[in-house]
Each structure stands twice: as C-alpha cells, then as structure tokens.
mmCIF file of C-alpha atoms in Angstrom:
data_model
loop_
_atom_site.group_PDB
_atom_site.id
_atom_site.type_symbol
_atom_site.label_atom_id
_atom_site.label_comp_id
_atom_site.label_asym_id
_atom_site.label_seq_id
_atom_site.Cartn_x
_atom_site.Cartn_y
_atom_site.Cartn_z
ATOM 1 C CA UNK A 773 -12.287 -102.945 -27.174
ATOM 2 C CA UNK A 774 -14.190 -99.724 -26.485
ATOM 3 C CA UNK A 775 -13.926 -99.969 -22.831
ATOM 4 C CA UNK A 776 -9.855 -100.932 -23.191
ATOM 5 C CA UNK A 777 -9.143 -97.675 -25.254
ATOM 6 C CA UNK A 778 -11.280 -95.514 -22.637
ATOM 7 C CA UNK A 779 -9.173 -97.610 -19.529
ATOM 8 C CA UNK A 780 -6.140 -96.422 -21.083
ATOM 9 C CA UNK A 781 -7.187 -92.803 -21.781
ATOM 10 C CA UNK A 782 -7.923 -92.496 -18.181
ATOM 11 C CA UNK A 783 -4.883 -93.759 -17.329
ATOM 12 C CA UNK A 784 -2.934 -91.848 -18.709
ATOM 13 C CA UNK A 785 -4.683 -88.542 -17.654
ATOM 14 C CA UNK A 786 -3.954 -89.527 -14.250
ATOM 15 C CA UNK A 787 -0.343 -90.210 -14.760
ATOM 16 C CA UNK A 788 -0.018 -86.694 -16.440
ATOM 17 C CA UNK A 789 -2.170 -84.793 -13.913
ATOM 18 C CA UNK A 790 0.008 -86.396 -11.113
ATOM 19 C CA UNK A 791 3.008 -85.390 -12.682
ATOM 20 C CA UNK A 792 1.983 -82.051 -13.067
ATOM 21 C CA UNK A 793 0.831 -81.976 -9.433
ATOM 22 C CA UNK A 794 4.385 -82.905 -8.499
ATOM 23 C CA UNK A 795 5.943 -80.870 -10.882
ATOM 24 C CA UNK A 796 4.268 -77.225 -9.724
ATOM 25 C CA UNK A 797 4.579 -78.028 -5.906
ATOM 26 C CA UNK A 798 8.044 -77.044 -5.871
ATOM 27 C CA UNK A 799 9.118 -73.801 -8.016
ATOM 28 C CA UNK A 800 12.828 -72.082 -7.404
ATOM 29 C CA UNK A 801 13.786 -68.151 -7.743
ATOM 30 C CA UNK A 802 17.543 -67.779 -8.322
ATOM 31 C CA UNK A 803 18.855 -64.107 -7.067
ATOM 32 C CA UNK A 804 22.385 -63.462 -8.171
ATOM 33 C CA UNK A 805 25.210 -60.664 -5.884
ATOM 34 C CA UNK A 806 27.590 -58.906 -6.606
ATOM 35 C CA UNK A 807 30.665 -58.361 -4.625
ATOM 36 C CA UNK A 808 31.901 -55.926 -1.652
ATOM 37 C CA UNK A 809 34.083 -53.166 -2.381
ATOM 38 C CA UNK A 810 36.133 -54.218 0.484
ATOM 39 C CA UNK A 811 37.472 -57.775 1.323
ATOM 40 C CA UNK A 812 37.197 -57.010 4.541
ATOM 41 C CA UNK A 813 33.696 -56.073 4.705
ATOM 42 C CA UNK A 814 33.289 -59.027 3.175
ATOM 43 C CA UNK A 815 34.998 -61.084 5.908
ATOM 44 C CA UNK A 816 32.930 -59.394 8.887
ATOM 45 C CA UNK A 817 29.583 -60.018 7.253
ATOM 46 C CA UNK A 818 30.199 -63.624 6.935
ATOM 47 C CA UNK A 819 31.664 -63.290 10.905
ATOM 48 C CA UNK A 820 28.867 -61.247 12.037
ATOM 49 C CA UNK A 821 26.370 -64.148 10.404
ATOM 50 C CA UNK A 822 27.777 -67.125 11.750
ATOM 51 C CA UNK A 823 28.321 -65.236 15.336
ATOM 52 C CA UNK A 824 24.695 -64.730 15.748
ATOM 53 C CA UNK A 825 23.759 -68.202 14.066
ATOM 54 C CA UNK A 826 21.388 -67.059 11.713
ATOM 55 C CA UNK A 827 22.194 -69.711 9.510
ATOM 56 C CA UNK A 828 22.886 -73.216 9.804
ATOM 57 C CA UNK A 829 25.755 -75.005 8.297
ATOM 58 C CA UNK A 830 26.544 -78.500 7.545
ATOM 59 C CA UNK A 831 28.938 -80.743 4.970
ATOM 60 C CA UNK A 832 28.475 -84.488 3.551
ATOM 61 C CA UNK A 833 28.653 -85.502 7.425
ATOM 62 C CA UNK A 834 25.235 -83.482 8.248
ATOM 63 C CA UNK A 835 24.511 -80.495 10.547
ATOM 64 C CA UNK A 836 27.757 -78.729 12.121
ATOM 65 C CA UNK A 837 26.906 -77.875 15.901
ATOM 66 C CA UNK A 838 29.287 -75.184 16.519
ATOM 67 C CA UNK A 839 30.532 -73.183 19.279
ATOM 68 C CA UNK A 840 32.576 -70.872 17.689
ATOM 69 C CA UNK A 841 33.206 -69.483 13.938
ATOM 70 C CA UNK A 842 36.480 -67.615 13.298
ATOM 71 C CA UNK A 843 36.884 -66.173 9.607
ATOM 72 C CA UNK A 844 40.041 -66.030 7.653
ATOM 73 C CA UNK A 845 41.692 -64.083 4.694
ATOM 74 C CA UNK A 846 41.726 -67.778 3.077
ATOM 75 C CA UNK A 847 39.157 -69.788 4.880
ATOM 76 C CA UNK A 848 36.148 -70.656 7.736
ATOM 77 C CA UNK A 849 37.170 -72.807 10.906
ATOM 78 C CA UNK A 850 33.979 -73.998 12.771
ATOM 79 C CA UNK A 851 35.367 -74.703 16.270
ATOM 80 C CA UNK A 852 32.981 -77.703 17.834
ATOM 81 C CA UNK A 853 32.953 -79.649 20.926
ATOM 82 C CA UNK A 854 35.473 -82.423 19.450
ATOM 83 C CA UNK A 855 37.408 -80.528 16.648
ATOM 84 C CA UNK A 856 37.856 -77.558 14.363
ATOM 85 C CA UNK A 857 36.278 -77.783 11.334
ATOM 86 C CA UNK A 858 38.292 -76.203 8.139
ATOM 87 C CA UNK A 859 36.906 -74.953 4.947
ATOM 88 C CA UNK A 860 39.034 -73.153 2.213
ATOM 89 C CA UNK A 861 37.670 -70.854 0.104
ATOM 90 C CA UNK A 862 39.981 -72.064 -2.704
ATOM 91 C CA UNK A 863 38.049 -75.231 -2.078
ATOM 92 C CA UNK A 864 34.467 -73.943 -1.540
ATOM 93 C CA UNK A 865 33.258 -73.533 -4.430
ATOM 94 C CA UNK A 866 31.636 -75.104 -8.063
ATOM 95 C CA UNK A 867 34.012 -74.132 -10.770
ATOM 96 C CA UNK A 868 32.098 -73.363 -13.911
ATOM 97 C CA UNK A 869 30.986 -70.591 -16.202
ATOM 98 C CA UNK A 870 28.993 -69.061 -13.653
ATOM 99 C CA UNK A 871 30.982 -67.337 -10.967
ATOM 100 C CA UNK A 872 27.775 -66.657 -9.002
ATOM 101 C CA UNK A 873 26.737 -67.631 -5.524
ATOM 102 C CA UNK A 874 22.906 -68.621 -6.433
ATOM 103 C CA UNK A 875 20.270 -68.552 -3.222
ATOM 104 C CA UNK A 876 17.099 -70.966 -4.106
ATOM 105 C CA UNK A 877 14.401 -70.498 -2.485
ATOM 106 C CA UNK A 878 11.807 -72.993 -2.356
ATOM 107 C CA UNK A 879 7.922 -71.791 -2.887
ATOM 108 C CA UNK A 880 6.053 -74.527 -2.011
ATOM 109 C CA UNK A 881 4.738 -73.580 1.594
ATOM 110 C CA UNK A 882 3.435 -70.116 0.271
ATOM 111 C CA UNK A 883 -0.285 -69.616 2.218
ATOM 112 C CA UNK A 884 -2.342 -66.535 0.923
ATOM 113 C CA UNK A 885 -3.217 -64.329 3.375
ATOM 114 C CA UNK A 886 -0.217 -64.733 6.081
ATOM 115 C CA UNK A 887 0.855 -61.898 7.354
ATOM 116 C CA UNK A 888 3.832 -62.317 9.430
ATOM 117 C CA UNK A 889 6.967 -60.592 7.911
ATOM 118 C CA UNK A 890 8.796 -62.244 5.286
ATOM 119 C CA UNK A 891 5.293 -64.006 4.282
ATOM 120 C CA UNK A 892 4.708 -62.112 1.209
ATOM 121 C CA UNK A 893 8.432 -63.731 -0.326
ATOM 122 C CA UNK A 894 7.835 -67.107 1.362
ATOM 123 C CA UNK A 895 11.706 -67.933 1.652
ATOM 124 C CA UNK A 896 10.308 -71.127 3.573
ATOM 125 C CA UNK A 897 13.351 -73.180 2.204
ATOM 126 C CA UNK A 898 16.187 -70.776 1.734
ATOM 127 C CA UNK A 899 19.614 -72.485 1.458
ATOM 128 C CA UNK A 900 22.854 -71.398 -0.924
ATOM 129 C CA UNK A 901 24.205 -73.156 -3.854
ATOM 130 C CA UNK A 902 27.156 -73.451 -6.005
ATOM 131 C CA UNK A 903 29.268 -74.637 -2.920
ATOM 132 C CA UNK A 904 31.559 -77.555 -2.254
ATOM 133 C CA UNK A 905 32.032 -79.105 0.718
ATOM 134 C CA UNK A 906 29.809 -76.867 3.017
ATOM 135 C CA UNK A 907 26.330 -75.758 2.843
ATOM 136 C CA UNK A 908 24.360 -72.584 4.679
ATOM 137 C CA UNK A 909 20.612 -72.834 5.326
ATOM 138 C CA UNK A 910 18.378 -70.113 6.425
ATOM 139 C CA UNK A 911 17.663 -71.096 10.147
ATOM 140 C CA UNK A 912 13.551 -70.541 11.115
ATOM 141 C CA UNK A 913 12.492 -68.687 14.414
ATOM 142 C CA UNK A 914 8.990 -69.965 15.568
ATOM 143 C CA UNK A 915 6.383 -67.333 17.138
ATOM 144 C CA UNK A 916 4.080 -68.231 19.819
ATOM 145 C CA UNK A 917 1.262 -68.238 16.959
ATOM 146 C CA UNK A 918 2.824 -71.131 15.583
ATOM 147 C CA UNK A 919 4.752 -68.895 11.832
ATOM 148 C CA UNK A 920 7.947 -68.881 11.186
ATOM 149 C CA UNK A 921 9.834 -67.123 9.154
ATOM 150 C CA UNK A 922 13.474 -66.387 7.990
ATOM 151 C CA UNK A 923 16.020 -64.121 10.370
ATOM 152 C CA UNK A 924 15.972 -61.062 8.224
ATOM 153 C CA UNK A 925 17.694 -62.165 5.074
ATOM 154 C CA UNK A 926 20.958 -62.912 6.714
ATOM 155 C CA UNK A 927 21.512 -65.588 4.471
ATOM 156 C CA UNK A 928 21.822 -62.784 1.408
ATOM 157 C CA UNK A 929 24.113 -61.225 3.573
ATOM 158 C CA UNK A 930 26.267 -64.005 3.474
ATOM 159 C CA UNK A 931 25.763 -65.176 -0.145
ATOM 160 C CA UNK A 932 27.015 -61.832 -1.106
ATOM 161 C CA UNK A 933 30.006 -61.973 0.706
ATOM 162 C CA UNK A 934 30.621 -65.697 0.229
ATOM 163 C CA UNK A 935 29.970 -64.352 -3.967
ATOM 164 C CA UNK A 936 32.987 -61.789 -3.139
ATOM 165 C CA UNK A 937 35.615 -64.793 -2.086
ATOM 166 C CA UNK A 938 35.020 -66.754 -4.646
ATOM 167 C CA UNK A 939 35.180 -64.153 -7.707
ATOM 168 C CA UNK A 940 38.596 -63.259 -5.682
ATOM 169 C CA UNK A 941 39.787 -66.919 -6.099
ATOM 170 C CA UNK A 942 38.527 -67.069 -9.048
ATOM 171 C CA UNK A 943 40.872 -64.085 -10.158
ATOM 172 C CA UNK A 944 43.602 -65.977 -8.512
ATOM 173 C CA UNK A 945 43.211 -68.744 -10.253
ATOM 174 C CA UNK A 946 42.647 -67.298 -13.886
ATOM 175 C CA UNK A 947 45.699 -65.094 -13.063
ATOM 176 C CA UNK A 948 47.854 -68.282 -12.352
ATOM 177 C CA UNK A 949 46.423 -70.467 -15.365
ATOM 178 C CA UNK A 950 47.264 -67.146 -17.514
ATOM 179 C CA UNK A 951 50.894 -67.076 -16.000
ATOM 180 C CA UNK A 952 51.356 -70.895 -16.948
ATOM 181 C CA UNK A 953 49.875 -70.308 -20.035
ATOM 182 C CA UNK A 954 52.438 -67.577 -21.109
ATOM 183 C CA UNK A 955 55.543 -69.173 -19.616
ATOM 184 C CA UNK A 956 54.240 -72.145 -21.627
ATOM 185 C CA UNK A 957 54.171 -70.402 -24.926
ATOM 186 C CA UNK A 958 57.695 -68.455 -24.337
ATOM 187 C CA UNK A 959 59.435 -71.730 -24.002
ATOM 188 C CA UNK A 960 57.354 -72.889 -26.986
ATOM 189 C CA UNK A 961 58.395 -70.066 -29.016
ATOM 190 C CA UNK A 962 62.189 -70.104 -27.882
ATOM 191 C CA UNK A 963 62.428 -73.718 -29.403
ATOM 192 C CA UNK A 964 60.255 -72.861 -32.374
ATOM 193 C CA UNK A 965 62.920 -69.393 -33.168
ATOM 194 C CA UNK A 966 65.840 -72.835 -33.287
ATOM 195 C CA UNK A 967 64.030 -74.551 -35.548
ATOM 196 C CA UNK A 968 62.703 -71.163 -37.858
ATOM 197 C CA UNK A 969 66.702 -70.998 -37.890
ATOM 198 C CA UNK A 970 67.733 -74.067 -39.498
ATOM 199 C CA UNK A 971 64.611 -73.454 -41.636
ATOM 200 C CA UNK A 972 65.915 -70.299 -42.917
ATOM 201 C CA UNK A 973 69.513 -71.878 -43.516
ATOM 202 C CA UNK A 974 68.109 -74.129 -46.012
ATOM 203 C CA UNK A 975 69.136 -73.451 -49.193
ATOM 204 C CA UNK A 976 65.793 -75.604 -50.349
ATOM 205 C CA UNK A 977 62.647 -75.204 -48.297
ATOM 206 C CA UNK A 978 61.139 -78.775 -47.791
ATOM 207 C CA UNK A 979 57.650 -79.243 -50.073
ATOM 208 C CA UNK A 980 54.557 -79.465 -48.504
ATOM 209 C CA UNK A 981 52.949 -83.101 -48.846
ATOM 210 C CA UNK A 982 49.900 -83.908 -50.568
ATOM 211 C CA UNK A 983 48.413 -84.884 -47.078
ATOM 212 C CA UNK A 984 49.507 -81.463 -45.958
ATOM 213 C CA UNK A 985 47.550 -80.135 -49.375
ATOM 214 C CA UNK A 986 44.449 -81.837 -48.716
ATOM 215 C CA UNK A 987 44.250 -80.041 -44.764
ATOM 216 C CA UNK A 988 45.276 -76.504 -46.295
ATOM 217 C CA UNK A 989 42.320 -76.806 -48.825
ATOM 218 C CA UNK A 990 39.969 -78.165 -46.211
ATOM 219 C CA UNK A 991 41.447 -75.591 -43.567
ATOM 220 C CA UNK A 992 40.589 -72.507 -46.188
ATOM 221 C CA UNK A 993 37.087 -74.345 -46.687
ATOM 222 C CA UNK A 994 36.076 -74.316 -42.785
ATOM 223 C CA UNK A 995 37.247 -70.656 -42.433
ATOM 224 C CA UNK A 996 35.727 -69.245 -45.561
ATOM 225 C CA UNK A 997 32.253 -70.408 -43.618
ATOM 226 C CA UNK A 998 33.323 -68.950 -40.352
ATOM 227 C CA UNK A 999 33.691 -72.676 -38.790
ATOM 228 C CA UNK A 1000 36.984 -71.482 -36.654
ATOM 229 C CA UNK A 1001 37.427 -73.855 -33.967
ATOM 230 C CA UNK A 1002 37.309 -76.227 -37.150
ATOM 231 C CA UNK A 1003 39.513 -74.452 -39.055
ATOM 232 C CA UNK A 1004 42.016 -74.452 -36.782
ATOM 233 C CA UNK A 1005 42.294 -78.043 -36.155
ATOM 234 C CA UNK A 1006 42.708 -78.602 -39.699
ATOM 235 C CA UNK A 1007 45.200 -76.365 -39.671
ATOM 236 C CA UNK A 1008 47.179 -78.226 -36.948
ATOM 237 C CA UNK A 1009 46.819 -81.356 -38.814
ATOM 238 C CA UNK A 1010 49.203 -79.288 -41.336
ATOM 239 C CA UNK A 1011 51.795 -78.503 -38.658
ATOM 240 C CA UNK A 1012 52.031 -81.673 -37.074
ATOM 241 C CA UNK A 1013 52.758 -83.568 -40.253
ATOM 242 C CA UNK A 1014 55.944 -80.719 -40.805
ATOM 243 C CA UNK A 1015 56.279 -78.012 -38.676
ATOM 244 C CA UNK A 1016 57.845 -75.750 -41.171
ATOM 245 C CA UNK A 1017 56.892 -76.469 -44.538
ATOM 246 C CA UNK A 1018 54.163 -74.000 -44.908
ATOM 247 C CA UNK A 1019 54.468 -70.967 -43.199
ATOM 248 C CA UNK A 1020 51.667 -69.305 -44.246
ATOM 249 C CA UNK A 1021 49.436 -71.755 -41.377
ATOM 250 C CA UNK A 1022 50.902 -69.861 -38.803
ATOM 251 C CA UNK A 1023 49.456 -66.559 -40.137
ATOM 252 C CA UNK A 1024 46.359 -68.225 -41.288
ATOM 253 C CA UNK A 1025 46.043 -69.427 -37.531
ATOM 254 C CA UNK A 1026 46.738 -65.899 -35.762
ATOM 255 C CA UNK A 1027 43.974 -64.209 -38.002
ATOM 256 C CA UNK A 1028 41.747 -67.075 -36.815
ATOM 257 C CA UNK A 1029 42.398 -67.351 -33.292
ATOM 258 C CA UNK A 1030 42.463 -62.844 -33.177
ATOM 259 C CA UNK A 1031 38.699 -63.435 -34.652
ATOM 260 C CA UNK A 1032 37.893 -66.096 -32.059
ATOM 261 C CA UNK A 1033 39.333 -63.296 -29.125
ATOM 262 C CA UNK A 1034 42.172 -65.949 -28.512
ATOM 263 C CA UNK A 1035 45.100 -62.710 -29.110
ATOM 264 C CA UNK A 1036 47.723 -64.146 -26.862
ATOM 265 C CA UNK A 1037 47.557 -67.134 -29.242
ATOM 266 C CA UNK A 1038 47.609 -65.374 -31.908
ATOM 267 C CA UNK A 1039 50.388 -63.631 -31.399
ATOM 268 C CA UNK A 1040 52.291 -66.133 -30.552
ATOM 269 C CA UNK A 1041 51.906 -67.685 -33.884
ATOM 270 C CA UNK A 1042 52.060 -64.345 -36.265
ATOM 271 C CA UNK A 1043 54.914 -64.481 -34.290
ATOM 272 C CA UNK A 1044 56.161 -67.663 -35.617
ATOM 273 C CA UNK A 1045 55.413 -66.739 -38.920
ATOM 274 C CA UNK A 1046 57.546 -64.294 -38.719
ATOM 275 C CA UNK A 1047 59.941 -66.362 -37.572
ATOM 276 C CA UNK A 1048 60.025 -68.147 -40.443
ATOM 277 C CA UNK A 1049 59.568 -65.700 -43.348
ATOM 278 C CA UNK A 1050 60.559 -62.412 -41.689
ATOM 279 C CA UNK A 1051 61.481 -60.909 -45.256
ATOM 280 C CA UNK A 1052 57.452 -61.523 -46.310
ATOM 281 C CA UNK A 1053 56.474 -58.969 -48.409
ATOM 282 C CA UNK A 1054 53.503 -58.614 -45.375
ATOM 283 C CA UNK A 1055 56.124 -58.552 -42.555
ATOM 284 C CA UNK A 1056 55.142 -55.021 -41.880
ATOM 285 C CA UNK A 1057 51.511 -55.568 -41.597
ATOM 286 C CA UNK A 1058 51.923 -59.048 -39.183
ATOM 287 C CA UNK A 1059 54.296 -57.249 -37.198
ATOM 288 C CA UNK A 1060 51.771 -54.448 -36.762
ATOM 289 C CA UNK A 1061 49.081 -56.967 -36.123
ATOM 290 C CA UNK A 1062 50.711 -58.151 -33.148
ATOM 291 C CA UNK A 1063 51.062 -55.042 -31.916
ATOM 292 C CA UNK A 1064 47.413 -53.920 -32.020
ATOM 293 C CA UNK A 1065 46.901 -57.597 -30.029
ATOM 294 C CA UNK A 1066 49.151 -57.025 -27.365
ATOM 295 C CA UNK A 1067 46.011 -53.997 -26.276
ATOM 296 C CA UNK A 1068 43.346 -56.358 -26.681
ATOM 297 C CA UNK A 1069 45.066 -59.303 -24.178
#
C-alpha cells in the first residue's frame, strides 16, 4: 500500500515538473506603438519595409512570395508571379478594446554569452499580432559563423506604422457608428415629441400599473447601490410596459446614464422628459443639465 502511495507521489512530480519544463521554455514580451504624426510617413515606412524584404508575409494560404509591394491610402497589394494579392486596412485588423498592434517575441532560443548584435534581446521569433488576414514575421540573415539575428528591428518599424492605420480606421469607424447612433436617436426623439403631444392633450394622464410600481421601486433600489447598468434595465422594463405613464423614468435614466459617461443618451432622454412635463417645477435645472452634457459628448 506503501509502495502504491510512493508510485503515485512520483508520478505526479513528474507530470508537474514536465509541465513546468514546457511551460518556461516559451515566455512572450508584448511592446506596444504609438502612431506617426503623418499618414504618410506612415505609408513609406511600411513601403520602405516590404521593398527591402525585411519581413516576411503570409495569410491562411502560407508564405506570400512576392515580387513587388505597392502601398495604398486604404490598403497593401502584394504583386506575385500569378496574381495581386489585396489586403484592406479596414479589414486588417482584430477589433477589440485594445487598439494596439502587439509584437511577441519569443525567448526561448536565448544562449548566454552570444555576442552577435541583437543577442542581448533575443527577438529569435519576432512576428506581429492583432492582425486579420495577413501576418509579418521578422525574416533571419545567417552569418558565416552560423548566428542569426533579426534585420535591425524593421519589423517595429512596421508595427508602428501598421498601429497608425488601424487607430485611423478605427476613428473612422467610431465616427460612423457615432453618426448612426445620433441619426438613430433624432428619429427616435421626433416620434417620441408625437406621442409627448397626445400625452400632454390628455385631460387624464394614464396611471402607472402595479407591474410598472414594482420596476420603479426595484429601479430606485439598484441605483441607490450604484448598480447602474441594472438600474437602467429596470427602468426600461417601466417604459416598455407604457411609454408615457411615468415621466419621471426618463429623468431618472439621464442622471444614470450622465453618471455612467453615456451623455448623448442622456440627453436624449432629459430630453424626453421634458417633452413630456415641460412645465416641471425642475424644467430649468434638466434643461440646464443638458446643456452642461452637450460639453462632455
């Protein structure tokens, strides 16, 4: 029974020392870049790079032999012996919170004592991530004494101007969701001012439900303990049953989403409120609200 416990022990020692082997032999360093003052600049560094082949290049087909590289305002064309390879930048890269062009570089060949340049960094497997579609690795001279190393760092070069296209179309993006987004919410709020009309023609406001009751109170709970997003779900729930029987979950809403950083939202429903109860003895003070979030957009 002895011997069966010790087996095991063993066993297991192994497995973890193996993994841990496995686990150290490859280590990553992440460098992030910022982008060119000049578009342009941008443009000819990526040229000058894929010109002089320091890099080499290939998609979900493998390695690109090329000939030729041309560079665009709006994309790469890698001119071969049988076609022309296209790659957009609108379509190059990751989307995510990170708008960063990330170089790894792989560790794992590092010998003490080397001496030829670049040695002391060890950027044995440099390559750039974050991209769709196409992918840039540093390419490796050889030296008659048998080291290699990298072409000069040629491959930062173009991660920083590769970093400069995409927080560009990332702009253009952003600035076209934000256009669709505000259209949206004009056309919103021009059918919302019809109904706020026939609202304010009633000669009795409709009653808010006891379902609608039961959200309000739960709303008021959520934000009292700073659960917003929360909050303002409940606060929808109230809407969507009547979209005009309680006014006050438009303001309640714009104070919310102002907290959250959300202003365009929230002016668009202070300005609903108003909308419906524009003789509210705190008319004057939403109004101004709206006007200090129209800065802060």
């Amino acid at each position: 029974m002895k011997t069966t416990n010790i087996l095991r022990l063993l066993l297991l020692l192994t497995v973890f020392v193996c993994s841990t082997v496995v686990n150290a032999q490859t280590t990553y360093e992440t460098e992030r870049f910022n982008n060119y003052p000049s578009m342009e600049q941008a443009k000819k560094n990526i040229s000058d790079v894929l010109y002089k082949k320091h890099v080499s290049v290939s998609d979900s087909l493998g390695k690109i032999n090329y000939k030729e590289a041309k560079v665009f305002d709006d994309r790469i064309e890698l001119i071969t012996k049988k076609d022309v390879r296209v790659f957009f930048f609108r379509d190059m890269f990751n989307t995510g919170d990170k708008n960063e062009i990330t170089v790894f570089c792989s560790k794992e060949h590092f010998k003490k004592g080397e001496t030829f340049p670049g040695a002391e960094h060890d950027y044995y497997d440099c390559y750039i991530d974050n991209l769709k579609s196409i992918h840039f690795k540093d390419s490796y001279r050889k030296f008659t004494d048998g080291t290699a190393w990298g072409d000069d760092g040629s491959i930062y070069v173009l991660a920083d101007a590769l970093n400069s296209f995409q927080h560009q179309q990332t702009k253009v993006y952003q600035d076209s969701v934000n256009n669709n987004i505000a259209q949206k919410l004009k056309n919103d709020l021009a059918e919302f001012q019809a109904a706020a009309k026939t609202y304010n023609e009633l000669q009795e406001k409709p009653a808010i439900t006891e379902e609608q009751r039961k959200y309000i109170v739960q709303a008021n709970a959520l934000n009292n303990e700073k659960r917003y997003a929360e909050a303002l779900s409940y606060y929808e729930k109230v809407i969507t049953i009547h979209a005009t029987a309680y006014p006050p979950a438009y303001y309640n809403m714009a104070l919310i989403e102002a907290q959250i950083g959300e202003y365009r939202k929230a002016i668009f429903n202070m300005k609903k409120y108003l909308f419906l109860v524009p003789d509210a003895p705190d008319a004057r003070a939403a109004q101004d609200k709206i006007y200090e979030w129209e800065l802060k957009q």
